[in-house]
Tab-separated table of C-alpha atoms in Angstrom:
chain	number	residue	atom	x	y	z
D	14	MET	CA	60.862	11.952	52.682
D	15	ALA	CA	57.960	10.642	53.475
D	16	TYR	CA	55.832	9.655	56.344
D	17	THR	CA	53.271	6.866	57.307
D	18	VAL	CA	50.712	6.934	60.216
D	19	MET	CA	50.399	2.996	61.110
D	20	SER	CA	47.722	1.396	62.346
D	21	ASN	CA	48.404	2.526	65.889
D	22	ALA	CA	48.262	6.287	64.912
D	23	LYS	CA	51.683	6.846	65.474
D	24	LEU	CA	53.688	9.020	62.999
D	25	GLN	CA	56.889	6.843	61.700
D	26	PHE	CA	59.666	7.521	59.322
D	27	ASN	CA	59.427	5.306	56.385
D	28	PRO	CA	62.717	5.451	54.424
D	29	THR	CA	61.467	3.266	51.143
D	30	ALA	CA	58.597	5.643	50.649
D	31	THR	CA	58.574	8.248	47.767
D	32	SER	CA	57.012	11.479	47.182
D	33	LYS	CA	54.692	9.707	44.818
D	34	THR	CA	53.785	6.783	46.939
D	35	ARG	CA	53.014	9.135	50.120
D	36	SER	CA	49.889	7.819	51.977
D	37	ILE	CA	48.688	9.124	55.308
D	38	LEU	CA	46.443	6.694	57.222
D	39	PHE	CA	45.154	8.150	60.193
D	40	SER	CA	42.803	7.112	62.756
D	41	SER	CA	42.927	9.890	65.412
D	42	GLY	CA	41.591	13.491	65.199
D	43	ASP	CA	45.159	14.668	66.530
D	44	HIS	CA	47.215	13.346	63.832
D	45	LEU	CA	44.826	14.494	61.330
D	46	THR	CA	44.811	18.178	62.421
D	47	HIS	CA	48.972	17.948	62.402
D	48	LEU	CA	48.796	16.340	59.031
D	49	ASN	CA	46.081	18.607	57.349
D	50	ARG	CA	48.756	21.200	56.762
D	51	PHE	CA	50.988	18.596	54.465
D	52	CYS	CA	48.171	17.335	52.078
D	53	THR	CA	44.554	17.725	50.928
D	54	PRO	CA	42.178	15.256	51.996
D	55	LEU	CA	40.337	13.495	49.404
D	56	PRO	CA	36.755	14.157	48.779
D	57	LYS	CA	34.358	11.427	49.754
D	58	PRO	CA	32.841	9.559	46.909
D	59	VAL	CA	29.012	10.096	46.363
D	60	LEU	CA	27.156	6.750	46.166
D	61	ARG	CA	24.446	6.703	43.947
D	62	PRO	CA	22.378	3.954	42.843
D	63	ARG	CA	23.116	2.304	39.339
D	64	ARG	CA	20.161	1.762	37.021
D	65	PHE	CA	19.481	-1.460	35.443
D	66	ARG	CA	20.028	-0.228	31.592
D	67	ILE	CA	19.762	-2.588	28.501
D	68	ARG	CA	22.265	-2.102	26.118
D	69	ALA	CA	21.817	-4.637	23.470
D	70	THR	CA	18.041	-6.740	23.264
D	71	GLU	CA	19.310	-7.917	19.663
D	72	ALA	CA	22.253	-10.134	20.802
D	73	SER	CA	21.433	-13.777	20.023
D	74	GLN	CA	20.404	-15.412	23.305
D	75	PRO	CA	19.519	-19.293	24.150
D	76	HIS	CA	15.735	-20.312	24.763
D	77	ASP	CA	14.425	-17.271	22.792
D	78	TYR	CA	15.558	-14.908	26.021
D	79	LYS	CA	15.075	-11.863	23.866
D	80	LEU	CA	11.702	-12.420	22.899
D	81	ARG	CA	10.817	-13.364	26.827
D	82	LEU	CA	12.823	-9.909	27.821
D	83	ASN	CA	10.855	-7.861	25.271
D	84	ASN	CA	7.512	-9.445	26.247
D	85	VAL	CA	8.337	-8.384	29.822
D	86	LEU	CA	9.687	-4.800	28.950
D	87	HIS	CA	6.847	-4.535	26.495
D	88	PRO	CA	3.919	-6.816	27.106
D	89	SER	CA	1.491	-5.747	24.500
D	90	LYS	CA	3.493	-4.208	21.539
D	91	LEU	CA	5.357	-5.507	18.770
D	92	LYS	CA	8.299	-4.625	16.738
D	93	ILE	CA	6.988	-4.699	13.241
D	94	ALA	CA	9.310	-4.332	9.813
D	95	VAL	CA	7.370	-2.764	6.910
D	96	VAL	CA	9.071	-3.913	3.959
D	97	GLY	CA	7.736	-2.051	0.848
D	98	PHE	CA	7.370	1.785	2.327
D	99	GLY	CA	5.153	3.186	-0.401
D	100	ASN	CA	1.580	4.405	-0.282
D	101	PHE	CA	-0.106	1.499	1.241
D	102	GLY	CA	2.938	0.840	3.400
D	103	GLN	CA	2.990	4.168	4.932
D	104	PHE	CA	-0.944	3.907	5.183
D	105	LEU	CA	-0.742	0.451	7.498
D	106	ALA	CA	2.321	1.996	9.301
D	107	LYS	CA	0.703	5.099	10.733
D	108	ALA	CA	-2.130	2.938	12.243
D	109	PHE	CA	0.888	0.639	13.935
D	110	VAL	CA	2.291	3.530	15.262
D	111	ARG	CA	-0.904	5.155	16.436
D	112	GLN	CA	-1.346	1.979	18.346
D	113	GLY	CA	1.901	2.011	20.196
D	114	HIS	CA	3.973	-0.309	18.331
D	115	THR	CA	7.726	-0.131	17.093
D	116	VAL	CA	7.788	0.374	13.371
D	117	LEU	CA	10.919	-0.717	11.118
D	118	ALA	CA	10.775	0.647	7.395
D	119	HIS	CA	12.704	-0.482	4.314
D	120	SER	CA	12.455	0.331	0.566
D	121	ARG	CA	14.417	0.539	-2.472
D	122	THR	CA	13.290	4.382	-2.468
D	123	ASP	CA	14.325	6.672	0.662
D	124	TYR	CA	11.297	7.266	2.549
D	125	SER	CA	13.327	8.223	5.820
D	126	LEU	CA	11.844	11.812	5.835
D	127	GLU	CA	8.407	10.062	5.538
D	128	ALA	CA	9.079	7.350	8.378
D	129	HIS	CA	10.632	9.947	10.827
D	130	SER	CA	7.266	12.187	10.476
D	131	MET	CA	5.566	9.326	11.692
D	132	GLY	CA	7.647	8.228	14.432
D	133	ALA	CA	9.065	5.091	12.190
D	134	SER	CA	12.769	3.960	11.467
D	135	PHE	CA	13.817	3.869	8.171
D	136	PHE	CA	16.426	1.347	7.150
D	137	PRO	CA	17.789	1.447	3.692
D	138	ASP	CA	19.890	-1.698	4.015
D	139	PRO	CA	18.155	-4.901	4.603
D	140	HIS	CA	20.823	-6.510	6.633
D	141	ASP	CA	20.478	-3.281	9.309
D	142	LEU	CA	16.690	-3.852	9.278
D	143	CYS	CA	16.767	-7.791	10.110
D	144	GLU	CA	19.641	-7.511	12.555
D	145	GLN	CA	17.010	-5.172	14.661
D	146	HIS	CA	15.199	-8.694	15.144
D	147	PRO	CA	11.810	-7.532	14.365
D	148	ASP	CA	8.891	-9.919	15.732
D	149	VAL	CA	6.802	-9.384	12.408
D	150	ILE	CA	8.187	-9.109	8.911
D	151	LEU	CA	5.209	-7.381	7.000
D	152	LEU	CA	5.767	-7.328	2.764
D	153	CYS	CA	3.604	-4.396	1.325
D	154	THR	CA	5.305	-4.997	-2.181
D	155	SER	CA	3.946	-5.100	-5.365
D	156	ILE	CA	2.558	-8.636	-6.554
D	157	ILE	CA	5.064	-8.631	-9.224
D	158	SER	CA	7.895	-8.052	-7.176
D	159	THR	CA	7.383	-10.283	-3.856
D	160	GLU	CA	9.065	-12.898	-4.728
D	161	PRO	CA	12.530	-11.136	-5.653
D	162	VAL	CA	11.989	-8.741	-2.578
D	163	LEU	CA	11.464	-12.076	-0.371
D	164	ARG	CA	14.851	-13.540	-1.848
D	165	SER	CA	16.931	-10.480	-1.224
D	166	LEU	CA	16.172	-10.273	2.787
D	167	PRO	CA	19.015	-12.015	4.733
D	168	ILE	CA	16.732	-14.192	6.737
D	169	GLN	CA	19.436	-15.785	8.341
D	170	ARG	CA	20.083	-12.635	10.308
D	171	LEU	CA	16.319	-12.935	11.768
D	172	LYS	CA	15.058	-14.830	14.766
D	173	ARG	CA	14.257	-18.304	13.747
D	174	ASN	CA	10.444	-17.744	14.528
D	175	THR	CA	9.751	-14.537	12.919
D	176	LEU	CA	6.426	-14.088	11.743
D	177	PHE	CA	6.175	-13.572	8.021
D	178	VAL	CA	2.767	-11.513	6.886
D	179	ASP	CA	1.725	-10.525	3.695
D	180	VAL	CA	-1.238	-7.903	2.461
D	181	LEU	CA	-1.610	-8.815	-1.131
D	182	SER	CA	-4.597	-8.754	-2.999
D	183	VAL	CA	-3.873	-12.481	-4.097
D	184	LYS	CA	-3.288	-15.216	-1.616
D	185	GLU	CA	-2.555	-18.625	-3.081
D	186	PHE	CA	0.657	-17.244	-4.911
D	187	PRO	CA	2.382	-15.539	-1.572
D	188	LYS	CA	1.382	-18.714	0.290
D	189	ASN	CA	3.195	-20.878	-2.068
D	190	ILE	CA	6.294	-18.464	-1.950
D	191	PHE	CA	6.218	-18.132	1.494
D	192	LEU	CA	6.214	-22.163	1.771
D	193	GLN	CA	9.086	-22.465	-1.054
D	194	LEU	CA	11.633	-19.930	0.239
D	195	LEU	CA	11.038	-19.487	4.257
D	196	PRO	CA	12.310	-22.422	6.252
D	197	PRO	CA	10.138	-24.373	8.410
D	198	HIS	CA	10.714	-22.770	11.695
D	199	PHE	CA	9.447	-19.173	10.282
D	200	ASP	CA	5.673	-18.492	10.938
D	201	ILE	CA	3.329	-17.308	8.057
D	202	LEU	CA	0.287	-15.121	8.171
D	203	CYS	CA	-1.467	-14.394	4.855
D	204	THR	CA	-3.776	-11.507	4.873
D	205	HIS	CA	-5.614	-8.891	2.530
D	206	PRO	CA	-7.375	-5.525	3.844
D	207	MET	CA	-9.949	-5.563	1.624
D	208	PHE	CA	-9.492	-1.717	1.533
D	209	GLY	CA	-6.853	1.032	0.642
D	210	PRO	CA	-5.593	4.231	1.355
D	211	GLU	CA	-8.728	5.912	-0.420
D	212	SER	CA	-11.555	3.778	0.733
D	213	GLY	CA	-10.111	3.620	4.209
D	214	LYS	CA	-8.662	6.798	4.750
D	215	ASP	CA	-11.579	8.011	7.181
D	216	THR	CA	-12.298	4.770	9.097
D	217	TRP	CA	-11.666	1.193	8.856
D	218	LYS	CA	-14.886	0.184	10.632
D	219	GLY	CA	-16.767	-2.744	9.097
D	220	LEU	CA	-14.311	-3.001	6.193
D	221	PRO	CA	-13.487	-6.851	5.747
D	222	PHE	CA	-9.999	-7.941	6.654
D	223	VAL	CA	-9.059	-11.364	5.281
D	224	PHE	CA	-6.593	-13.740	6.743
D	225	ASP	CA	-5.152	-17.252	6.883
D	226	LYS	CA	-2.823	-18.872	9.340
D	227	VAL	CA	-0.906	-20.999	7.222
D	228	ARG	CA	1.632	-21.857	9.382
D	229	ILE	CA	1.775	-20.691	13.428
D	230	GLY	CA	4.214	-22.544	15.905
D	231	GLU	CA	2.658	-24.431	18.714
D	232	ASP	CA	4.381	-22.137	21.168
D	233	GLY	CA	2.537	-19.691	23.281
D	234	SER	CA	4.464	-16.892	22.675
D	235	ARG	CA	4.336	-17.314	18.770
D	236	ILE	CA	0.203	-17.975	18.758
D	237	TRP	CA	0.069	-14.615	21.202
D	238	ARG	CA	2.149	-12.777	18.428
D	239	ALA	CA	0.094	-13.880	15.353
D	240	GLU	CA	-3.294	-13.019	17.600
D	241	LYS	CA	-1.388	-9.665	18.709
D	242	PHE	CA	-1.285	-8.580	14.949
D	243	LEU	CA	-4.585	-9.341	13.965
D	244	ASP	CA	-5.638	-7.756	16.983
D	245	ILE	CA	-4.361	-4.259	15.299
D	246	PHE	CA	-6.868	-4.778	12.326
D	247	ALA	CA	-9.869	-5.853	15.041
D	248	SER	CA	-9.028	-2.843	17.419
D	249	GLU	CA	-9.495	-0.542	14.003
D	250	GLY	CA	-13.158	-1.957	13.907
D	251	CYS	CA	-12.531	-4.330	10.806
D	252	ARG	CA	-14.636	-7.110	10.025
D	253	MET	CA	-12.262	-9.989	10.643
D	254	VAL	CA	-12.507	-12.909	7.763
D	255	GLU	CA	-10.673	-16.280	8.376
D	256	MET	CA	-10.701	-17.748	4.683
D	257	LYS	CA	-8.334	-20.099	3.263
D	258	CYS	CA	-6.035	-18.597	0.390
D	259	SER	CA	-8.011	-20.564	-2.628
D	260	GLU	CA	-11.442	-19.708	-1.334
D	261	HIS	CA	-10.147	-15.778	-1.175
D	262	ASP	CA	-8.985	-15.875	-4.621
D	263	ARG	CA	-12.084	-17.387	-6.195
D	264	HIS	CA	-13.981	-14.900	-4.668
D	265	ALA	CA	-11.571	-12.007	-5.625
D	266	ALA	CA	-11.641	-12.814	-9.034
D	267	GLY	CA	-15.360	-12.301	-9.036
D	268	SER	CA	-15.378	-9.066	-7.261
D	269	GLN	CA	-12.010	-7.067	-6.982
D	270	PHE	CA	-10.689	-8.037	-10.324
D	271	ILE	CA	-14.123	-7.287	-11.806
D	272	THR	CA	-14.071	-4.087	-10.055
D	273	HIS	CA	-10.773	-2.848	-11.130
D	274	THR	CA	-11.542	-4.088	-14.933
D	275	MET	CA	-14.874	-2.234	-15.266
D	276	GLY	CA	-13.005	1.032	-13.136
D	277	ARG	CA	-10.244	0.887	-15.802
D	278	VAL	CA	-12.531	0.520	-18.960
D	279	LEU	CA	-14.498	3.620	-17.875
D	280	GLU	CA	-11.218	5.376	-17.273
D	281	LYS	CA	-10.590	4.699	-21.048
D	282	LEU	CA	-13.841	6.587	-21.815
D	283	GLN	CA	-12.429	9.901	-20.070
D	284	LEU	CA	-15.642	10.389	-18.130
D	285	GLU	CA	-16.165	14.017	-16.986
D	286	THR	CA	-18.477	15.327	-14.440
D	287	THR	CA	-21.624	17.273	-15.641
D	288	PRO	CA	-23.924	19.826	-14.131
D	289	ILE	CA	-26.802	17.076	-14.192
D	290	ASN	CA	-24.639	14.097	-12.723
D	291	THR	CA	-27.049	11.660	-11.417
D	292	LYS	CA	-26.103	9.271	-8.060
D	293	GLY	CA	-25.436	6.655	-10.290
D	294	TYR	CA	-23.216	8.557	-12.485
D	295	GLU	CA	-21.335	9.861	-9.470
D	296	THR	CA	-20.634	6.312	-8.280
D	297	LEU	CA	-19.061	5.737	-11.714
D	298	LEU	CA	-16.867	8.650	-11.253
D	299	ASN	CA	-16.032	7.486	-7.622
D	300	LEU	CA	-15.090	4.011	-9.322
D	301	VAL	CA	-12.912	5.567	-11.513
D	302	GLU	CA	-11.143	7.505	-9.130
D	303	ASN	CA	-10.572	4.602	-6.487
D	304	THR	CA	-9.282	1.946	-9.013
D	305	ALA	CA	-7.202	4.582	-11.373
D	306	SER	CA	-5.313	5.614	-8.287
D	307	ASP	CA	-3.865	2.266	-8.095
D	308	SER	CA	-0.840	1.136	-10.232
D	309	PHE	CA	-1.018	-0.791	-13.144
D	310	ASP	CA	1.176	-3.203	-11.415
D	311	LEU	CA	-1.428	-3.958	-8.891
D	312	TYR	CA	-4.256	-4.687	-11.550
D	313	TYR	CA	-1.848	-6.896	-13.618
D	314	GLY	CA	-1.000	-8.836	-10.356
D	315	LEU	CA	-4.730	-9.197	-9.971
D	316	PHE	CA	-4.942	-10.820	-13.449
D	317	MET	CA	-1.438	-12.647	-13.581
D	318	TYR	CA	-1.576	-14.425	-10.164
D	319	ASN	CA	-5.166	-15.133	-9.815
D	320	LYS	CA	-5.710	-18.186	-11.704
D	321	ASN	CA	-9.385	-17.429	-11.551
D	322	ALA	CA	-9.063	-14.054	-13.258
D	323	MET	CA	-8.908	-15.428	-16.920
D	324	GLU	CA	-12.255	-17.118	-16.480
D	325	GLN	CA	-13.777	-13.898	-15.015
D	326	LEU	CA	-12.150	-11.879	-18.041
D	327	GLU	CA	-13.755	-14.405	-20.360
D	328	ARG	CA	-17.054	-14.540	-18.762
D	329	LEU	CA	-17.109	-10.666	-18.814
D	330	ASP	CA	-16.533	-10.755	-22.612
D	331	LEU	CA	-19.043	-13.358	-23.273
D	332	ALA	CA	-21.619	-11.036	-21.180
D	333	PHE	CA	-20.814	-8.240	-23.273
D	334	GLU	CA	-21.403	-9.652	-26.578
D	335	ALA	CA	-24.249	-11.338	-25.352
D	336	LEU	CA	-25.616	-7.886	-24.112
D	337	LYS	CA	-24.710	-6.643	-27.335
D	338	ASN	CA	-26.675	-9.051	-29.367
D	339	GLU	CA	-29.592	-8.652	-26.850
D	340	LEU	CA	-29.556	-4.825	-27.468
D	341	PHE	CA	-29.388	-4.986	-31.473
D	342	GLY	CA	-31.553	-8.258	-31.536
D	343	HIS	CA	-34.055	-6.061	-29.514
D	344	LEU	CA	-33.532	-3.333	-31.890
D	345	HIS	CA	-34.023	-5.528	-35.013
D	346	GLU	CA	-37.206	-6.828	-34.198
D	347	LYS	CA	-38.505	-3.373	-33.501
D	348	LEU	CA	-37.636	-2.337	-36.898
D	349	ARG	CA	-38.531	-5.567	-38.388
D	350	LYS	CA	-42.288	-5.379	-36.871
D	351	GLN	CA	-42.295	-1.437	-37.880
D	352	LEU	CA	-41.257	-2.504	-41.454
D	353	PHE	CA	-43.695	-5.573	-41.591
D	354	LEU	CA	-46.660	-3.643	-39.823
D	355	LYS	CA	-46.588	-1.224	-42.791
D	356	ARG	CA	-46.661	-3.566	-45.307
D	357	ASP	CA	-49.528	-5.437	-43.498
D	358	ARG	CA	-51.560	-2.380	-43.394
D	359	GLU	CA	-51.102	-1.732	-47.177
D	360	GLY	CA	-52.018	-5.243	-47.709
D	361	SER	CA	-55.304	-4.755	-46.005
D	362	MET	CA	-56.137	-1.947	-48.117
D	363	GLU	CA	-58.834	-2.727	-50.826
D	364	ARG	CA	-57.254	-3.406	-54.488
D	365	PRO	CA	-59.073	-3.676	-57.773
D	366	LYS	CA	-60.014	-7.027	-58.483
D	367	LEU	CA	-59.739	-7.840	-62.138
D	368	SER	CA	-62.775	-9.529	-64.015
D	369	LYS	CA	-62.587	-12.297	-66.457
D	370	LEU	CA	-60.811	-10.957	-69.395
D	371	PRO	CA	-62.650	-9.932	-72.306
D	372	PRO	CA	-62.087	-11.504	-75.525
D	373	ASN	CA	-59.286	-10.818	-77.493
D	374	LYS	CA	-59.937	-7.894	-80.066
D	375	GLY	CA	-56.696	-7.884	-81.873
D	376	LYS	CA	-53.505	-8.645	-80.340
D	377	GLY	CA	-54.118	-7.170	-77.003
D	378	TYR	CA	-56.465	-7.118	-73.915
D	379	ALA	CA	-58.754	-4.935	-72.794
D	380	LEU	CA	-58.399	-3.876	-69.340
D	381	PRO	CA	-61.258	-2.770	-67.449
D	382	PRO	CA	-61.926	0.657	-66.243
D	383	PRO	CA	-59.867	2.274	-63.647
D	384	SER	CA	-61.253	1.821	-60.135
D	385	SER	CA	-62.402	4.609	-57.795
D	386	ASN	CA	-59.644	3.221	-55.359
D	387	SER	CA	-56.848	3.070	-57.711
D	388	GLU	CA	-55.353	4.127	-61.068
D	389	ILE	CA	-54.980	1.949	-63.297
D	390	LEU	CA	-53.111	2.855	-66.631
D	391	GLN	CA	-54.748	1.729	-69.796
D	392	PRO	CA	-52.823	1.377	-73.001
D	393	GLN	CA	-52.782	4.149	-75.337
D	394	ASN	CA	-53.777	4.069	-78.903
D	395	HIS	CA	-51.356	5.482	-81.255
């Protein structure tokens, strides 16, 4: 048996209603008091304001909606993917995190603990990394592994205008690789921080940072993104130097390659500190420490992928030979002077002068008597 209170607030019998479909509609306090004995009123719902929550900003949106939305939520921060999270990659990532940027890391080696300790996210799979749609892909690999690593990235999962940046010690090589492998809708920025974890461990102030805007789109957001990335180093006090990749390699061969070469030559000598180190010798020890701490792949890359390095190596070899020739030539001249000076002095001493030979008395000549300055042997008569 079920009852229904109609809109006129009169209790009427509803023969079609069941116990499962009982519904009591009331509009009068009298009926409510009477019916409370048969049912328990439902609690009033608590209305709370719903918060706007973004669950997925990585979904593909038309007209670059994600980038615009990200700029609204984080107008001055970048999402930077560091590919190659070794010693140098972690060194740069710490500065990115310190400035408030989001850092995503990927490497063949598991650096998840190191990434977590600095506030970065580690992705062992490059597909998962690219699906995060970073603003910047920063290659921190060795020079010789740059091309295979770039080929291994699923760039089809990235945003069409992603900015690719390298920090290699040579510049024409990565520039050509980027232009060859990346579609034209990707931006390219070639950079070289002229310092490392050792030389820049205390501060970056005054240290040179070289960059070349190889290909940056004309859209305002893409220009802003490239400038914002460069501002990371400018805000740390770096001396910003805009330079073409070819010019950089020409200068680097005469400075960085020579520096690494001399450091590794001195390393072969196994120099050791002494109780009487001079300032110059301390400088040499520091040079060995700074260059030997870098991998040999870096040094090999400086030689292999900079066309100016061979010329510098040949000039270094010629300079060393010229120095040896000058050194030995100076020594030879000094010995020669000493030798001939002694002979000249001996030649200036008075020597006995022979008079005319006396007439032959027999079969021999009679020699003059010995001089006071020298002894002259005379033949003995037997």
